[in-house]
C-alpha cells in the first residue's frame, strides 16, 4: 500500500473513531480527523496501539498534518482548527488543554492540547481489540469526567469581589489577574465607594474558550451616553464613579498596548455623546511592563502599577 493509500486509510479510521465517540458532523470531517491523528501521534504507517498523547500547541498540530498527511494548512487556519475542532474536542472530554499547567492563561503562546487517558485507551485497542467496549465506558463516564475537569478548572479561577459585593470568577492568567487587581486595589484607592463596575470581561471570552462577559451593563452605559459598543472595543475594565460622575476607562496591559494616542482618539470619538467626564488609565502589573510601553502612552492619561498600588 503506497503512502497516499495509507494516509487515506488512517483518515477513514480516524473518522470511524470520531463517529463512534458521537462527535457532530463538523468534528468528524477531514480537518478534525487529521487533528485527531496529530494528537494521537499516528503517522500513516503506524498502528493504533502506538498512539501517544504529546502536549501539542496548535502550530505543531498543523506541522504534523503537513509533514505526515500532506495537508498544508495556512497560518490563518490556526483559529479555525482551535475554534472548530479543538474546542469541541475539549467539550467532549477527549482533549485536555494545558495538562502540564492548567492555570496557564488562555491567550498564552504556550497553550497546548493532548488526548486524555480514556481516549488513549480506546485508540490502543483499535481496530481489532475491545475499543468498542472502552467507548461505551467512556460515554458512561462522560459526566464524571466533565465534573472532574470542571472542578480542576474552578480551583484555578481568579475570584473577584465587585464594588457592590457581588462575586465573580475569571479564567486563570496574568491578564485576568490584573483585572482582579484593578477591582481590588485600584478602585478602592482612586474610585471610592461611589464606584460601579460597568464592564469587565474574561480573557477567554474573546477566544471562544468558555470565558464570559462577566459584567456588561449596557443600559447604564447608554444612560450616561456611551453608545452600544462590542466588548472588544471597550477597554478591559470600565468603572463609573457615580458621586463625581467620572468614567474610568482602564486598559490592563500584559500583552497588548496601553492607552496610546491612537486609542485615546478612537475612544474619544466613540464617546463624543458621553455626558460625564472620562479618566483614561493604563494599568500594568509591574514597572518593567510599564517601561516597555511608556513611549506609547498618550499624554494626559493616567498610569497605575499593581505592584506599587498607591
PDB file of N, CA, C and O in Angstrom, residues 142-194:
ATOM      1  N   UNK A 142     -18.820   9.948  30.957  1.00  0.00           N
ATOM      2  CA  UNK A 142     -18.629  11.304  30.436  1.00  0.00           C
ATOM      3  C   UNK A 142     -18.961  12.371  31.468  1.00  0.00           C
ATOM      4  O   UNK A 142     -18.214  13.320  31.671  1.00  0.00           O
ATOM      5  N   UNK A 143     -20.087  12.208  32.153  1.00  0.00           N
ATOM      6  CA  UNK A 143     -20.495  13.210  33.143  1.00  0.00           C
ATOM      7  C   UNK A 143     -19.456  13.322  34.247  1.00  0.00           C
ATOM      8  O   UNK A 143     -19.078  14.426  34.660  1.00  0.00           O
ATOM      9  N   UNK A 144     -18.963  12.180  34.712  1.00  0.00           N
ATOM     10  CA  UNK A 144     -17.957  12.191  35.778  1.00  0.00           C
ATOM     11  C   UNK A 144     -16.663  12.853  35.298  1.00  0.00           C
ATOM     12  O   UNK A 144     -16.062  13.655  36.008  1.00  0.00           O
ATOM     13  N   UNK A 145     -16.244  12.518  34.077  1.00  0.00           N
ATOM     14  CA  UNK A 145     -15.028  13.121  33.522  1.00  0.00           C
ATOM     15  C   UNK A 145     -15.172  14.635  33.421  1.00  0.00           C
ATOM     16  O   UNK A 145     -14.249  15.391  33.735  1.00  0.00           O
ATOM     17  N   UNK A 146     -16.346  15.070  32.963  1.00  0.00           N
ATOM     18  CA  UNK A 146     -16.598  16.506  32.824  1.00  0.00           C
ATOM     19  C   UNK A 146     -16.561  17.202  34.173  1.00  0.00           C
ATOM     20  O   UNK A 146     -15.981  18.280  34.320  1.00  0.00           O
ATOM     21  N   UNK A 147     -17.171  16.581  35.170  1.00  0.00           N
ATOM     22  CA  UNK A 147     -17.198  17.189  36.505  1.00  0.00           C
ATOM     23  C   UNK A 147     -15.798  17.288  37.098  1.00  0.00           C
ATOM     24  O   UNK A 147     -15.449  18.292  37.724  1.00  0.00           O
ATOM     25  N   UNK A 148     -14.981  16.264  36.906  1.00  0.00           N
ATOM     26  CA  UNK A 148     -13.597  16.295  37.402  1.00  0.00           C
ATOM     27  C   UNK A 148     -12.832  17.430  36.737  1.00  0.00           C
ATOM     28  O   UNK A 148     -12.124  18.205  37.387  1.00  0.00           O
ATOM     29  N   UNK A 149     -12.990  17.536  35.420  1.00  0.00           N
ATOM     30  CA  UNK A 149     -12.297  18.573  34.655  1.00  0.00           C
ATOM     31  C   UNK A 149     -12.745  19.964  35.095  1.00  0.00           C
ATOM     32  O   UNK A 149     -11.923  20.861  35.313  1.00  0.00           O
ATOM     33  N   UNK A 150     -14.051  20.137  35.263  1.00  0.00           N
ATOM     34  CA  UNK A 150     -14.571  21.449  35.648  1.00  0.00           C
ATOM     35  C   UNK A 150     -14.152  21.826  37.063  1.00  0.00           C
ATOM     36  O   UNK A 150     -13.872  22.992  37.345  1.00  0.00           O
ATOM     37  N   UNK A 151     -14.114  20.848  37.960  1.00  0.00           N
ATOM     38  CA  UNK A 151     -13.651  21.136  39.329  1.00  0.00           C
ATOM     39  C   UNK A 151     -12.194  21.578  39.317  1.00  0.00           C
ATOM     40  O   UNK A 151     -11.800  22.495  40.042  1.00  0.00           O
ATOM     41  N   UNK A 152     -11.409  20.924  38.488  1.00  0.00           N
ATOM     42  CA  UNK A 152      -9.993  21.270  38.380  1.00  0.00           C
ATOM     43  C   UNK A 152      -9.822  22.699  37.874  1.00  0.00           C
ATOM     44  O   UNK A 152      -9.030  23.483  38.406  1.00  0.00           O
ATOM     45  N   UNK A 153     -10.598  23.054  36.843  1.00  0.00           N
ATOM     46  CA  UNK A 153     -10.531  24.414  36.306  1.00  0.00           C
ATOM     47  C   UNK A 153     -11.035  25.439  37.311  1.00  0.00           C
ATOM     48  O   UNK A 153     -10.492  26.542  37.421  1.00  0.00           O
ATOM     49  N   UNK A 154     -12.076  25.075  38.042  1.00  0.00           N
ATOM     50  CA  UNK A 154     -12.665  26.004  39.012  1.00  0.00           C
ATOM     51  C   UNK A 154     -11.647  26.398  40.074  1.00  0.00           C
ATOM     52  O   UNK A 154     -11.600  27.552  40.518  1.00  0.00           O
ATOM     53  N   UNK A 155     -10.814  25.452  40.485  1.00  0.00           N
ATOM     54  CA  UNK A 155      -9.801  25.731  41.502  1.00  0.00           C
ATOM     55  C   UNK A 155      -8.782  26.756  41.022  1.00  0.00           C
ATOM     56  O   UNK A 155      -8.170  27.458  41.830  1.00  0.00           O
ATOM     57  N   UNK A 156      -8.581  26.816  39.705  1.00  0.00           N
ATOM     58  CA  UNK A 156      -7.579  27.724  39.151  1.00  0.00           C
ATOM     59  C   UNK A 156      -8.136  29.119  38.861  1.00  0.00           C
ATOM     60  O   UNK A 156      -7.373  30.038  38.575  1.00  0.00           O
ATOM     61  N   UNK A 157      -9.447  29.280  38.925  1.00  0.00           N
ATOM     62  CA  UNK A 157     -10.044  30.562  38.551  1.00  0.00           C
ATOM     63  C   UNK A 157      -9.723  31.660  39.564  1.00  0.00           C
ATOM     64  O   UNK A 157      -9.434  31.391  40.727  1.00  0.00           O
ATOM     65  N   UNK A 158      -9.787  32.892  39.086  1.00  0.00           N
ATOM     66  CA  UNK A 158      -9.426  34.061  39.891  1.00  0.00           C
ATOM     67  C   UNK A 158     -10.697  34.694  40.458  1.00  0.00           C
ATOM     68  O   UNK A 158     -11.540  35.183  39.697  1.00  0.00           O
ATOM     69  N   UNK A 159     -10.856  34.681  41.787  1.00  0.00           N
ATOM     70  CA  UNK A 159     -12.064  35.271  42.378  1.00  0.00           C
ATOM     71  C   UNK A 159     -11.972  36.799  42.433  1.00  0.00           C
ATOM     72  O   UNK A 159     -10.918  37.362  42.714  1.00  0.00           O
ATOM     73  N   UNK A 160     -13.081  37.447  42.151  1.00  0.00           N
ATOM     74  CA  UNK A 160     -13.162  38.910  42.227  1.00  0.00           C
ATOM     75  C   UNK A 160     -14.428  39.286  42.986  1.00  0.00           C
ATOM     76  O   UNK A 160     -15.505  38.760  42.710  1.00  0.00           O
ATOM     77  N   UNK A 161     -14.270  40.185  43.939  1.00  0.00           N
ATOM     78  CA  UNK A 161     -15.427  40.762  44.625  1.00  0.00           C
ATOM     79  C   UNK A 161     -15.627  42.167  44.081  1.00  0.00           C
ATOM     80  O   UNK A 161     -14.767  43.042  44.243  1.00  0.00           O
ATOM     81  N   UNK A 162     -16.737  42.380  43.400  1.00  0.00           N
ATOM     82  CA  UNK A 162     -17.010  43.678  42.795  1.00  0.00           C
ATOM     83  C   UNK A 162     -17.327  44.725  43.862  1.00  0.00           C
ATOM     84  O   UNK A 162     -17.524  44.399  45.038  1.00  0.00           O
ATOM     85  N   UNK A 163     -17.383  45.973  43.443  1.00  0.00           N
ATOM     86  CA  UNK A 163     -17.575  47.071  44.386  1.00  0.00           C
ATOM     87  C   UNK A 163     -18.925  46.996  45.094  1.00  0.00           C
ATOM     88  O   UNK A 163     -19.080  47.508  46.201  1.00  0.00           O
ATOM     89  N   UNK A 164     -19.899  46.333  44.461  1.00  0.00           N
ATOM     90  CA  UNK A 164     -21.218  46.191  45.094  1.00  0.00           C
ATOM     91  C   UNK A 164     -21.334  44.919  45.926  1.00  0.00           C
ATOM     92  O   UNK A 164     -22.407  44.589  46.425  1.00  0.00           O
ATOM     93  N   UNK A 165     -20.227  44.187  46.045  1.00  0.00           N
ATOM     94  CA  UNK A 165     -20.221  42.968  46.849  1.00  0.00           C
ATOM     95  C   UNK A 165     -20.475  41.695  46.066  1.00  0.00           C
ATOM     96  O   UNK A 165     -20.266  40.590  46.589  1.00  0.00           O
ATOM     97  N   UNK A 166     -20.931  41.814  44.830  1.00  0.00           N
ATOM     98  CA  UNK A 166     -21.139  40.617  44.008  1.00  0.00           C
ATOM     99  C   UNK A 166     -19.805  39.941  43.720  1.00  0.00           C
ATOM    100  O   UNK A 166     -18.771  40.605  43.595  1.00  0.00           O
ATOM    101  N   UNK A 167     -19.853  38.630  43.596  1.00  0.00           N
ATOM    102  CA  UNK A 167     -18.624  37.865  43.373  1.00  0.00           C
ATOM    103  C   UNK A 167     -18.665  37.201  42.003  1.00  0.00           C
ATOM    104  O   UNK A 167     -19.691  36.660  41.595  1.00  0.00           O
ATOM    105  N   UNK A 168     -17.537  37.258  41.306  1.00  0.00           N
ATOM    106  CA  UNK A 168     -17.391  36.575  40.021  1.00  0.00           C
ATOM    107  C   UNK A 168     -16.050  35.856  40.017  1.00  0.00           C
ATOM    108  O   UNK A 168     -15.209  36.075  40.902  1.00  0.00           O
ATOM    109  N   UNK A 169     -15.853  34.995  39.037  1.00  0.00           N
ATOM    110  CA  UNK A 169     -14.565  34.322  38.867  1.00  0.00           C
ATOM    111  C   UNK A 169     -14.152  34.413  37.410  1.00  0.00           C
ATOM    112  O   UNK A 169     -14.966  34.200  36.506  1.00  0.00           O
ATOM    113  N   UNK A 170     -12.871  34.716  37.201  1.00  0.00           N
ATOM    114  CA  UNK A 170     -12.324  34.803  35.855  1.00  0.00           C
ATOM    115  C   UNK A 170     -11.404  33.619  35.592  1.00  0.00           C
ATOM    116  O   UNK A 170     -10.829  33.045  36.516  1.00  0.00           O
ATOM    117  N   UNK A 171     -11.249  33.279  34.328  1.00  0.00           N
ATOM    118  CA  UNK A 171     -10.338  32.195  33.971  1.00  0.00           C
ATOM    119  C   UNK A 171      -8.908  32.581  34.345  1.00  0.00           C
ATOM    120  O   UNK A 171      -8.572  33.761  34.439  1.00  0.00           O
ATOM    121  N   UNK A 172      -8.040  31.588  34.588  1.00  0.00           N
ATOM    122  CA  UNK A 172      -6.683  31.887  35.053  1.00  0.00           C
ATOM    123  C   UNK A 172      -5.838  32.599  34.003  1.00  0.00           C
ATOM    124  O   UNK A 172      -6.082  32.484  32.807  1.00  0.00           O
ATOM    125  N   UNK A 173      -4.854  33.339  34.484  1.00  0.00           N
ATOM    126  CA  UNK A 173      -3.943  34.047  33.592  1.00  0.00           C
ATOM    127  C   UNK A 173      -3.592  35.414  34.143  1.00  0.00           C
ATOM    128  O   UNK A 173      -4.362  36.016  34.893  1.00  0.00           O
ATOM    129  N   UNK A 174      -2.428  35.920  33.757  1.00  0.00           N
ATOM    130  CA  UNK A 174      -1.961  37.174  34.347  1.00  0.00           C
ATOM    131  C   UNK A 174      -2.789  38.376  33.903  1.00  0.00           C
ATOM    132  O   UNK A 174      -2.890  39.364  34.630  1.00  0.00           O
ATOM    133  N   UNK A 175      -3.406  38.294  32.721  1.00  0.00           N
ATOM    134  CA  UNK A 175      -4.242  39.414  32.283  1.00  0.00           C
ATOM    135  C   UNK A 175      -5.470  39.540  33.180  1.00  0.00           C
ATOM    136  O   UNK A 175      -5.808  40.627  33.654  1.00  0.00           O
ATOM    137  N   UNK A 176      -6.126  38.414  33.429  1.00  0.00           N
ATOM    138  CA  UNK A 176      -7.287  38.447  34.316  1.00  0.00           C
ATOM    139  C   UNK A 176      -6.890  38.739  35.759  1.00  0.00           C
ATOM    140  O   UNK A 176      -7.668  39.326  36.516  1.00  0.00           O
ATOM    141  N   UNK A 177      -5.683  38.337  36.155  1.00  0.00           N
ATOM    142  CA  UNK A 177      -5.214  38.682  37.497  1.00  0.00           C
ATOM    143  C   UNK A 177      -5.069  40.193  37.632  1.00  0.00           C
ATOM    144  O   UNK A 177      -5.390  40.776  38.677  1.00  0.00           O
ATOM    145  N   UNK A 178      -4.626  40.837  36.561  1.00  0.00           N
ATOM    146  CA  UNK A 178      -4.529  42.296  36.594  1.00  0.00           C
ATOM    147  C   UNK A 178      -5.924  42.923  36.657  1.00  0.00           C
ATOM    148  O   UNK A 178      -6.124  43.940  37.329  1.00  0.00           O
ATOM    149  N   UNK A 179      -6.898  42.313  35.990  1.00  0.00           N
ATOM    150  CA  UNK A 179      -8.287  42.771  36.137  1.00  0.00           C
ATOM    151  C   UNK A 179      -8.696  42.741  37.614  1.00  0.00           C
ATOM    152  O   UNK A 179      -9.315  43.685  38.126  1.00  0.00           O
ATOM    153  N   UNK A 180      -8.360  41.636  38.276  1.00  0.00           N
ATOM    154  CA  UNK A 180      -8.704  41.499  39.699  1.00  0.00           C
ATOM    155  C   UNK A 180      -8.010  42.572  40.530  1.00  0.00           C
ATOM    156  O   UNK A 180      -8.613  43.170  41.438  1.00  0.00           O
ATOM    157  N   UNK A 181      -6.741  42.836  40.227  1.00  0.00           N
ATOM    158  CA  UNK A 181      -6.000  43.868  40.966  1.00  0.00           C
ATOM    159  C   UNK A 181      -6.635  45.246  40.776  1.00  0.00           C
ATOM    160  O   UNK A 181      -6.681  46.055  41.710  1.00  0.00           O
ATOM    161  N   UNK A 182      -7.107  45.508  39.571  1.00  0.00           N
ATOM    162  CA  UNK A 182      -7.759  46.796  39.303  1.00  0.00           C
ATOM    163  C   UNK A 182      -8.986  46.960  40.197  1.00  0.00           C
ATOM    164  O   UNK A 182      -9.196  48.018  40.811  1.00  0.00           O
ATOM    165  N   UNK A 183      -9.796  45.910  40.289  1.00  0.00           N
ATOM    166  CA  UNK A 183     -11.015  45.986  41.103  1.00  0.00           C
ATOM    167  C   UNK A 183     -10.680  46.058  42.591  1.00  0.00           C
ATOM    168  O   UNK A 183     -11.250  46.871  43.336  1.00  0.00           O
ATOM    169  N   UNK A 184      -9.738  45.225  43.028  1.00  0.00           N
ATOM    170  CA  UNK A 184      -9.455  45.119  44.467  1.00  0.00           C
ATOM    171  C   UNK A 184      -8.527  46.206  44.997  1.00  0.00           C
ATOM    172  O   UNK A 184      -8.611  46.572  46.179  1.00  0.00           O
ATOM    173  N   UNK A 185      -7.624  46.705  44.154  1.00  0.00           N
ATOM    174  CA  UNK A 185      -6.604  47.644  44.636  1.00  0.00           C
ATOM    175  C   UNK A 185      -6.779  49.058  44.070  1.00  0.00           C
ATOM    176  O   UNK A 185      -6.717  50.041  44.806  1.00  0.00           O
ATOM    177  N   UNK A 186      -6.972  49.160  42.771  1.00  0.00           N
ATOM    178  CA  UNK A 186      -7.099  50.486  42.164  1.00  0.00           C
ATOM    179  C   UNK A 186      -8.406  51.170  42.563  1.00  0.00           C
ATOM    180  O   UNK A 186      -8.412  52.335  42.987  1.00  0.00           O
ATOM    181  N   UNK A 187      -9.508  50.455  42.413  1.00  0.00           N
ATOM    182  CA  UNK A 187     -10.819  51.090  42.622  1.00  0.00           C
ATOM    183  C   UNK A 187     -11.019  51.640  44.037  1.00  0.00           C
ATOM    184  O   UNK A 187     -11.473  52.782  44.191  1.00  0.00           O
ATOM    185  N   UNK A 188     -10.695  50.885  45.089  1.00  0.00           N
ATOM    186  CA  UNK A 188     -10.872  51.466  46.429  1.00  0.00           C
ATOM    187  C   UNK A 188     -10.031  52.723  46.651  1.00  0.00           C
ATOM    188  O   UNK A 188     -10.447  53.635  47.367  1.00  0.00           O
ATOM    189  N   UNK A 189      -8.860  52.782  46.023  1.00  0.00           N
ATOM    190  CA  UNK A 189      -7.962  53.925  46.230  1.00  0.00           C
ATOM    191  C   UNK A 189      -8.365  55.146  45.404  1.00  0.00           C
ATOM    192  O   UNK A 189      -8.275  56.278  45.873  1.00  0.00           O
ATOM    193  N   UNK A 190      -8.785  54.920  44.163  1.00  0.00           N
ATOM    194  CA  UNK A 190      -8.931  56.048  43.241  1.00  0.00           C
ATOM    195  C   UNK A 190     -10.352  56.270  42.724  1.00  0.00           C
ATOM    196  O   UNK A 190     -10.631  57.310  42.138  1.00  0.00           O
ATOM    197  N   UNK A 191     -11.215  55.310  42.925  1.00  0.00           N
ATOM    198  CA  UNK A 191     -12.617  55.496  42.533  1.00  0.00           C
ATOM    199  C   UNK A 191     -13.474  55.727  43.766  1.00  0.00           C
ATOM    200  O   UNK A 191     -14.282  56.649  43.814  1.00  0.00           O
ATOM    201  N   UNK A 192     -13.286  54.898  44.768  1.00  0.00           N
ATOM    202  CA  UNK A 192     -14.004  55.094  46.022  1.00  0.00           C
ATOM    203  C   UNK A 192     -15.327  54.356  46.085  1.00  0.00           C
ATOM    204  O   UNK A 192     -15.676  53.560  45.216  1.00  0.00           O
ATOM    205  N   UNK A 193     -16.079  54.666  47.136  1.00  0.00           N
ATOM    206  CA  UNK A 193     -17.317  53.940  47.415  1.00  0.00           C
ATOM    207  C   UNK A 193     -18.400  54.176  46.375  1.00  0.00           C
ATOM    208  O   UNK A 193     -19.345  53.406  46.262  1.00  0.00           O
ATOM    209  N   UNK A 194     -18.281  55.266  45.644  1.00  0.00           N
ATOM    210  CA  UNK A 194     -19.304  55.558  44.638  1.00  0.00           C
ATOM    211  C   UNK A 194     -19.089  54.833  43.330  1.00  0.00           C
ATOM    212  O   UNK A 194     -19.783  55.093  42.348  1.00  0.00           O
TER     213      UNK A 194
END
